């Protein structure tokens, strides 16, 4: 198969070199040539020479006007979450006081969110729920969360669907097969993480 490709490429290039440029342009459609020209680089498009097409602007040094410009800049660091709020309008819940009786701990990410992610693979047919940054007894964490997920899943009469999981202890990651992101987030909120 590879030799056929090489043969085809070598024959095609010799055929194209046999024609001159005008004959190739007759063979290739004009829309293809326009696409090649458009996608080639920024130098292929013409330069603006008419200043009336530019956006009009004023230069000012007034600090009262500058505060409106500063609002548009992105934050340099992630802002601190609001204090004394139970739930924000987006549904975000701040962490409670850490429970020292639990043998495990799941810290929040730098954006103050739970480290719970869903990974799609095999063209969206396989869904994996990843819980990262787990510290402490990861085996007890996995068994409690697995029993909670199995309790919430409706039992099917003909076949029993067990929740399968995988643990990566050195990385502090637990992977569940299926889409359990919302269940895990609510469970972590109930634990105070």
Short mmCIF file of C-alpha atoms in Angstrom, two decimals:
data_model
loop_
_atom_site.label_atom_id
_atom_site.label_comp_id
_atom_site.label_asym_id
_atom_site.label_seq_id
_atom_site.Cartn_x
_atom_site.Cartn_y
_atom_site.Cartn_z
CA UNK A 1 0.00 0.00 0.00
CA UNK A 2 2.82 2.39 0.88
CA UNK A 3 4.62 1.61 -2.37
CA UNK A 4 1.43 2.42 -4.28
CA UNK A 5 1.25 5.79 -2.52
CA UNK A 6 4.89 6.54 -3.34
CA UNK A 7 4.37 5.51 -6.97
CA UNK A 8 1.24 7.64 -7.22
CA UNK A 9 2.94 10.66 -5.73
CA UNK A 10 5.95 10.38 -7.99
CA UNK A 11 3.79 9.93 -11.11
CA UNK A 12 1.44 12.75 -10.10
CA UNK A 13 4.29 15.18 -9.55
CA UNK A 14 5.81 14.31 -12.94
CA UNK A 15 2.43 14.82 -14.61
CA UNK A 16 1.94 18.19 -12.92
CA UNK A 17 5.43 19.32 -13.89
CA UNK A 18 4.67 18.43 -17.51
CA UNK A 19 1.88 20.99 -17.62
CA UNK A 20 2.64 24.66 -17.43
CA UNK A 21 0.93 26.92 -14.86
CA UNK A 22 -1.89 28.07 -17.14
CA UNK A 23 -2.96 24.52 -17.91
CA UNK A 24 -2.99 23.64 -14.18
CA UNK A 25 -5.13 26.67 -13.46
CA UNK A 26 -7.62 25.48 -16.05
CA UNK A 27 -7.74 22.04 -14.41
CA UNK A 28 -8.09 23.34 -10.82
CA UNK A 29 -11.31 25.19 -10.08
CA UNK A 30 -11.06 28.92 -9.32
CA UNK A 31 -12.63 28.41 -5.87
CA UNK A 32 -9.79 26.06 -4.91
CA UNK A 33 -7.24 28.66 -5.92
CA UNK A 34 -9.06 31.29 -3.83
CA UNK A 35 -9.04 28.99 -0.80
CA UNK A 36 -5.33 28.35 -1.22
CA UNK A 37 -4.70 32.07 -1.49
CA UNK A 38 -6.92 32.87 1.51
CA UNK A 39 -5.39 30.21 3.76
CA UNK A 40 -1.79 30.77 2.70
CA UNK A 41 -0.70 33.56 5.07
CA UNK A 42 -1.53 37.05 6.23
CA UNK A 43 0.55 38.67 3.50
CA UNK A 44 -1.74 37.38 0.75
CA UNK A 45 -4.55 39.73 1.76
CA UNK A 46 -4.30 43.37 0.81
CA UNK A 47 -3.34 46.09 3.25
CA UNK A 48 -5.82 48.70 4.44
CA UNK A 49 -4.93 52.02 2.94
CA UNK A 50 -8.13 53.91 3.65
CA UNK A 51 -8.08 55.22 7.27
CA UNK A 52 -11.84 55.84 7.23
CA UNK A 53 -12.35 52.05 7.64
CA UNK A 54 -10.55 51.97 10.98
CA UNK A 55 -12.35 52.24 14.30
CA UNK A 56 -12.32 55.74 15.70
CA UNK A 57 -10.77 56.19 19.13
CA UNK A 58 -9.76 58.93 21.56
CA UNK A 59 -6.71 58.98 23.79
CA UNK A 60 -7.42 60.09 27.35
CA UNK A 61 -5.59 60.08 30.66
CA UNK A 62 -8.64 60.64 32.87
CA UNK A 63 -8.60 58.17 35.83
CA UNK A 64 -12.42 58.21 35.99
CA UNK A 65 -12.59 56.79 32.48
CA UNK A 66 -9.72 54.35 33.08
CA UNK A 67 -11.69 52.42 35.70
CA UNK A 68 -14.09 51.26 32.97
CA UNK A 69 -11.16 49.93 30.97
CA UNK A 70 -9.70 48.09 33.99
CA UNK A 71 -12.94 46.14 34.40
CA UNK A 72 -12.29 44.43 31.07
CA UNK A 73 -8.85 43.10 32.00
CA UNK A 74 -8.67 39.44 33.10
CA UNK A 75 -7.81 38.71 36.71
CA UNK A 76 -4.13 38.00 37.41
CA UNK A 77 -5.07 35.56 40.19
CA UNK A 78 -8.23 33.64 41.01
CA UNK A 79 -10.32 35.86 43.31
CA UNK A 80 -11.15 34.65 46.80
CA UNK A 81 -14.59 33.10 47.16
CA UNK A 82 -17.31 35.13 48.86
CA UNK A 83 -17.56 34.74 52.62
CA UNK A 84 -20.69 34.11 54.70
CA UNK A 85 -22.59 32.76 51.68
CA UNK A 86 -24.28 29.36 51.69
CA UNK A 87 -24.89 29.05 47.95
CA UNK A 88 -24.07 31.40 45.09
CA UNK A 89 -26.45 31.97 42.15
CA UNK A 90 -24.37 29.61 40.00
CA UNK A 91 -24.87 26.76 42.49
CA UNK A 92 -21.35 26.86 43.92
CA UNK A 93 -21.17 25.93 47.61
CA UNK A 94 -18.20 26.99 49.76
CA UNK A 95 -16.42 24.30 51.77
CA UNK A 96 -17.50 23.77 55.37
CA UNK A 97 -15.17 23.31 58.30
CA UNK A 98 -13.02 20.23 57.62
CA UNK A 99 -14.14 17.08 59.42
CA UNK A 100 -11.13 15.71 61.27
CA UNK A 101 -12.85 12.35 61.97
CA UNK A 102 -12.55 11.25 58.34
CA UNK A 103 -9.38 9.36 57.34
CA UNK A 104 -9.32 11.03 53.91
CA UNK A 105 -9.44 14.55 52.53
CA UNK A 106 -10.25 15.99 49.09
CA UNK A 107 -9.00 19.59 48.69
CA UNK A 108 -10.52 21.99 46.19
CA UNK A 109 -8.79 23.06 43.00
CA UNK A 110 -7.23 26.50 42.53
CA UNK A 111 -10.58 27.66 41.13
CA UNK A 112 -12.32 26.56 44.37
CA UNK A 113 -14.12 23.67 42.65
CA UNK A 114 -14.25 19.94 43.45
CA UNK A 115 -11.62 17.93 41.52
CA UNK A 116 -14.26 15.77 39.81
CA UNK A 117 -14.11 15.36 36.02
CA UNK A 118 -15.84 13.30 33.35
CA UNK A 119 -13.71 11.96 30.49
CA UNK A 120 -15.39 10.83 27.28
CA UNK A 121 -13.65 8.23 25.13
CA UNK A 122 -14.50 5.84 22.30
CA UNK A 123 -16.49 8.55 20.48
CA UNK A 124 -18.52 9.45 23.55
CA UNK A 125 -19.65 5.90 24.27
CA UNK A 126 -17.37 5.38 27.28
CA UNK A 127 -17.77 7.76 30.20
CA UNK A 128 -15.34 7.81 33.08
CA UNK A 129 -15.67 9.86 36.26
CA UNK A 130 -12.29 10.94 37.68
CA UNK A 131 -11.86 12.12 41.29
CA UNK A 132 -8.41 13.59 41.83
CA UNK A 133 -6.29 15.04 44.65
CA UNK A 134 -7.45 12.47 47.23
CA UNK A 135 -5.32 12.46 50.36
CA UNK A 136 -5.30 9.89 53.14
CA UNK A 137 -7.04 6.50 53.06
CA UNK A 138 -8.04 6.30 49.40
CA UNK A 139 -9.39 2.73 49.78
CA UNK A 140 -11.97 3.73 52.39
CA UNK A 141 -12.87 6.79 50.30
CA UNK A 142 -13.53 4.56 47.27
CA UNK A 143 -15.58 2.00 49.21
CA UNK A 144 -17.82 4.66 50.85
CA UNK A 145 -18.36 6.52 47.59
CA UNK A 146 -19.01 3.29 45.67
CA UNK A 147 -21.63 2.15 48.18
CA UNK A 148 -23.27 5.61 47.97
CA UNK A 149 -23.39 5.49 44.15
CA UNK A 150 -24.77 1.92 44.14
CA UNK A 151 -27.43 2.95 46.67
CA UNK A 152 -28.60 5.82 44.44
CA UNK A 153 -28.66 3.77 41.22
CA UNK A 154 -32.01 2.10 40.57
CA UNK A 155 -31.77 -1.69 40.65
CA UNK A 156 -32.68 -3.43 37.41
CA UNK A 157 -34.73 -6.63 37.64
CA UNK A 158 -33.09 -8.73 34.92
CA UNK A 159 -29.48 -7.75 35.38
CA UNK A 160 -27.61 -6.25 38.28
CA UNK A 161 -25.44 -3.32 37.28
CA UNK A 162 -22.44 -3.01 39.56
CA UNK A 163 -20.40 0.16 39.62
CA UNK A 164 -16.84 -0.61 38.61
CA UNK A 165 -13.96 1.49 39.86
CA UNK A 166 -10.20 1.72 39.61
CA UNK A 167 -7.78 3.23 42.11
CA UNK A 168 -4.45 4.88 41.37
CA UNK A 169 -3.07 5.22 44.88
CA UNK A 170 0.25 7.01 44.14
CA UNK A 171 -1.54 9.68 42.09
CA UNK A 172 -4.50 9.97 44.49
CA UNK A 173 -7.08 9.24 41.77
CA UNK A 174 -10.25 7.14 41.79
CA UNK A 175 -11.93 6.37 38.46
CA UNK A 176 -15.55 5.20 38.18
CA UNK A 177 -16.98 3.79 34.98
CA UNK A 178 -20.03 5.91 34.16
CA UNK A 179 -21.27 9.47 34.52
CA UNK A 180 -21.45 10.13 38.27
CA UNK A 181 -20.10 13.69 38.39
CA UNK A 182 -23.17 15.30 39.95
CA UNK A 183 -23.59 12.46 42.48
CA UNK A 184 -19.94 12.70 43.54
CA UNK A 185 -20.10 16.51 43.81
CA UNK A 186 -23.16 16.34 46.08
CA UNK A 187 -21.53 13.60 48.18
CA UNK A 188 -18.35 15.67 48.59
CA UNK A 189 -20.44 18.70 49.60
CA UNK A 190 -22.28 16.60 52.20
CA UNK A 191 -18.92 15.52 53.64
CA UNK A 192 -17.82 19.16 53.92
CA UNK A 193 -15.13 19.22 51.23
#
